[in-house]
PDB file of C-alpha atoms in Angstrom:
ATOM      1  CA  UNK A  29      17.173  10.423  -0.191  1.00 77.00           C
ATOM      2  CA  UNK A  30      17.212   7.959  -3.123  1.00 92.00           C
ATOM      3  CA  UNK A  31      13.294   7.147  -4.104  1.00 92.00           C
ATOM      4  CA  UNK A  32      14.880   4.877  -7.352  1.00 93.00           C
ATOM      5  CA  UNK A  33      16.798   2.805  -4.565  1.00 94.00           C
ATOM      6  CA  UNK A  34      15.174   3.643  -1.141  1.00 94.00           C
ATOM      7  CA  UNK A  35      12.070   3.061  -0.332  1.00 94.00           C
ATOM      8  CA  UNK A  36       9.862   5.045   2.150  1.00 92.00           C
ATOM      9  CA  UNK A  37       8.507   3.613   4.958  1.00 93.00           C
ATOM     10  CA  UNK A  38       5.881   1.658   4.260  1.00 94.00           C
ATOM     11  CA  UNK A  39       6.344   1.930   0.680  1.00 93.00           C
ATOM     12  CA  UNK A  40       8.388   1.334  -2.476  1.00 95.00           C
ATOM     13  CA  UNK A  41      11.670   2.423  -4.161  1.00 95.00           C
ATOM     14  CA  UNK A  42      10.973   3.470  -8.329  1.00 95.00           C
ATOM     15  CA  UNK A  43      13.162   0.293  -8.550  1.00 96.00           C
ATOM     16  CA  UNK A  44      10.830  -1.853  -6.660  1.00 96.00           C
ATOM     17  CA  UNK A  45       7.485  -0.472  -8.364  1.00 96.00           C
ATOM     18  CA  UNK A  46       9.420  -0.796 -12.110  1.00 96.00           C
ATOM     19  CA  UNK A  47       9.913  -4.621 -10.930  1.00 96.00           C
ATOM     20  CA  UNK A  48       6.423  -4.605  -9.879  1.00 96.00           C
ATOM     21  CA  UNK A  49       4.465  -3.341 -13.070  1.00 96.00           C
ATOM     22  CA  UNK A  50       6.978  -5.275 -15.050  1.00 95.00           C
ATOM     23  CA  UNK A  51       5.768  -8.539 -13.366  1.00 96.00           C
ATOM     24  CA  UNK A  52       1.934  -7.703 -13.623  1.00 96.00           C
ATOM     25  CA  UNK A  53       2.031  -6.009 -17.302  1.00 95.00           C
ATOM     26  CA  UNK A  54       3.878  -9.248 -18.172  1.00 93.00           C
ATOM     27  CA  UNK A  55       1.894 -11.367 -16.447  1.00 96.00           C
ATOM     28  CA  UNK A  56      -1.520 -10.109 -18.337  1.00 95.00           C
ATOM     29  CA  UNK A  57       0.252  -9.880 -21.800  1.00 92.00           C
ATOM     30  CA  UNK A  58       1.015 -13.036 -21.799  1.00 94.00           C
ATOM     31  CA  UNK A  59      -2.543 -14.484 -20.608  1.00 95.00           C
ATOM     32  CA  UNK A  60      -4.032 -12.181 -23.498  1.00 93.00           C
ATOM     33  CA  UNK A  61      -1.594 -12.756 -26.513  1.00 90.00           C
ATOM     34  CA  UNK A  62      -2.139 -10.644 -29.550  1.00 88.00           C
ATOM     35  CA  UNK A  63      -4.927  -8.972 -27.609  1.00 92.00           C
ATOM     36  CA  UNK A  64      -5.799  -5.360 -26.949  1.00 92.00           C
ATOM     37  CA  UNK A  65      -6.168  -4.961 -23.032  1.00 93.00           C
ATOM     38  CA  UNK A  66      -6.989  -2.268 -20.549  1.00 92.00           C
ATOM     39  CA  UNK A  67      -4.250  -1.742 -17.798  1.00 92.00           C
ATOM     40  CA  UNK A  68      -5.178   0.424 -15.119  1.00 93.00           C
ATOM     41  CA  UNK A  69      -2.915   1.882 -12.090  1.00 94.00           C
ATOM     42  CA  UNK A  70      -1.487   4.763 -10.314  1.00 94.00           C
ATOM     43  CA  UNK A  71       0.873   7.696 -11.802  1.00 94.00           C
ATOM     44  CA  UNK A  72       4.113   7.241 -10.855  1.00 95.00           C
ATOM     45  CA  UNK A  73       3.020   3.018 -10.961  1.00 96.00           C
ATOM     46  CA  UNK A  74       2.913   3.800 -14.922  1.00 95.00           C
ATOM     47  CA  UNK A  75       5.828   6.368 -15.041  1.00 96.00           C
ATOM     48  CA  UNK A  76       7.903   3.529 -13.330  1.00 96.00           C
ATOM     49  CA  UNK A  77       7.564   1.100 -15.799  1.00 96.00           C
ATOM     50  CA  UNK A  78       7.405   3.250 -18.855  1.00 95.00           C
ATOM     51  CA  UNK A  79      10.864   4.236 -18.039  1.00 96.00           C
ATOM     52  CA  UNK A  80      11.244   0.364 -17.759  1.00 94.00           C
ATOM     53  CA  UNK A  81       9.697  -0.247 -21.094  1.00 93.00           C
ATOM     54  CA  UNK A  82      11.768   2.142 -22.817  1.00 93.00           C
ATOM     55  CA  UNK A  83      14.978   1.948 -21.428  1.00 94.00           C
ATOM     56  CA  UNK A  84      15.212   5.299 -19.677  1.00 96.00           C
ATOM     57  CA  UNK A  85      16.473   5.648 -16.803  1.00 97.00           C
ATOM     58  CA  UNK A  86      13.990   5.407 -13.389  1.00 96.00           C
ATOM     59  CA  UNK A  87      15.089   9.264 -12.685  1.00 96.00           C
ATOM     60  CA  UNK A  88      13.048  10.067 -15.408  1.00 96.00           C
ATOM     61  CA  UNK A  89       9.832   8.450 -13.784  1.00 96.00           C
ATOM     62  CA  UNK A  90       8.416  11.222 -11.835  1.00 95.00           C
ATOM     63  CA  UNK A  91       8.345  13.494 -15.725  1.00 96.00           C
ATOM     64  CA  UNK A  92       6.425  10.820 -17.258  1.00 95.00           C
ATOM     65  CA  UNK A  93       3.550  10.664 -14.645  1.00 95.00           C
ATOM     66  CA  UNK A  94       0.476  10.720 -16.636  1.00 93.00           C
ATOM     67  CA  UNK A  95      -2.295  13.480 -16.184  1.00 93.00           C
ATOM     68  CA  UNK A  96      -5.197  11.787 -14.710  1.00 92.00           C
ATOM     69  CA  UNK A  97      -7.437   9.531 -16.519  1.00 90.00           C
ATOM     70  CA  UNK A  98      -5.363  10.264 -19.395  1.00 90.00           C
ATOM     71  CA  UNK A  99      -4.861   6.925 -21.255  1.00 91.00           C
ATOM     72  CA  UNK A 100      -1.552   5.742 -23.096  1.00 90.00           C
ATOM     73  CA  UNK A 101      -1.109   3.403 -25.609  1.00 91.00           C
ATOM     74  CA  UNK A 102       1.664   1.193 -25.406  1.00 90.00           C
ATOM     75  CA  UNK A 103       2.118  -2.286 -28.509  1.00 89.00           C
ATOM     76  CA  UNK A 104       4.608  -4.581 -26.467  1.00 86.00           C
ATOM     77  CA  UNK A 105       4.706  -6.293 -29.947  1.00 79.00           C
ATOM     78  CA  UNK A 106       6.697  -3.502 -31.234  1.00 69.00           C
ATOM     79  CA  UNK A 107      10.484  -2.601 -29.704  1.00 61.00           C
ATOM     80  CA  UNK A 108       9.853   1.010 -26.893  1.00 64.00           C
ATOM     81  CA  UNK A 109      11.764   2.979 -29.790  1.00 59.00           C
ATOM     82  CA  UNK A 110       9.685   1.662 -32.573  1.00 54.00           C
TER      83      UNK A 110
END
């Protein structure tokens, strides 16, 4: 089983959710430029497009799931590595 490329049923592949958050977080930034927002979602959700966000690969995701309520701070004005 390949959970970057293969999704379970009734669910998403890493791939798909990266795709996903990239959309949304994309989506928001640009109706709030220059803003500070909130973004709020599952785990592996945030894992996914972290990896996304700074070029690692998605088989990386599931070691960059947040603890719980644990906030992270991300300036998409800024390059991932900077």
């Amino acid at each position: 089983h390949d959970p970057v490329r293969v999704a379970p049923p009734g669910g998403e592949s890493y791939r798909d959710v990266a795709v996903r958050m990239e959309h949304a977080i994309g989506a928001i930034a640009g109706r709030h430029p220059g803003e500070t927002v909130a973004v709020v979602s599952h785990g592996m959700a945030l894992a996914a497009w972290l990896c996304t966000f700074r070029g690692l690969p998605l088989e990386q995701a599931p070691g960059l799931i947040p603890p719980h309520v644990t906030p992270i701070r991300v300036d998409l004005a800024r390059p991932a590595g900077g």
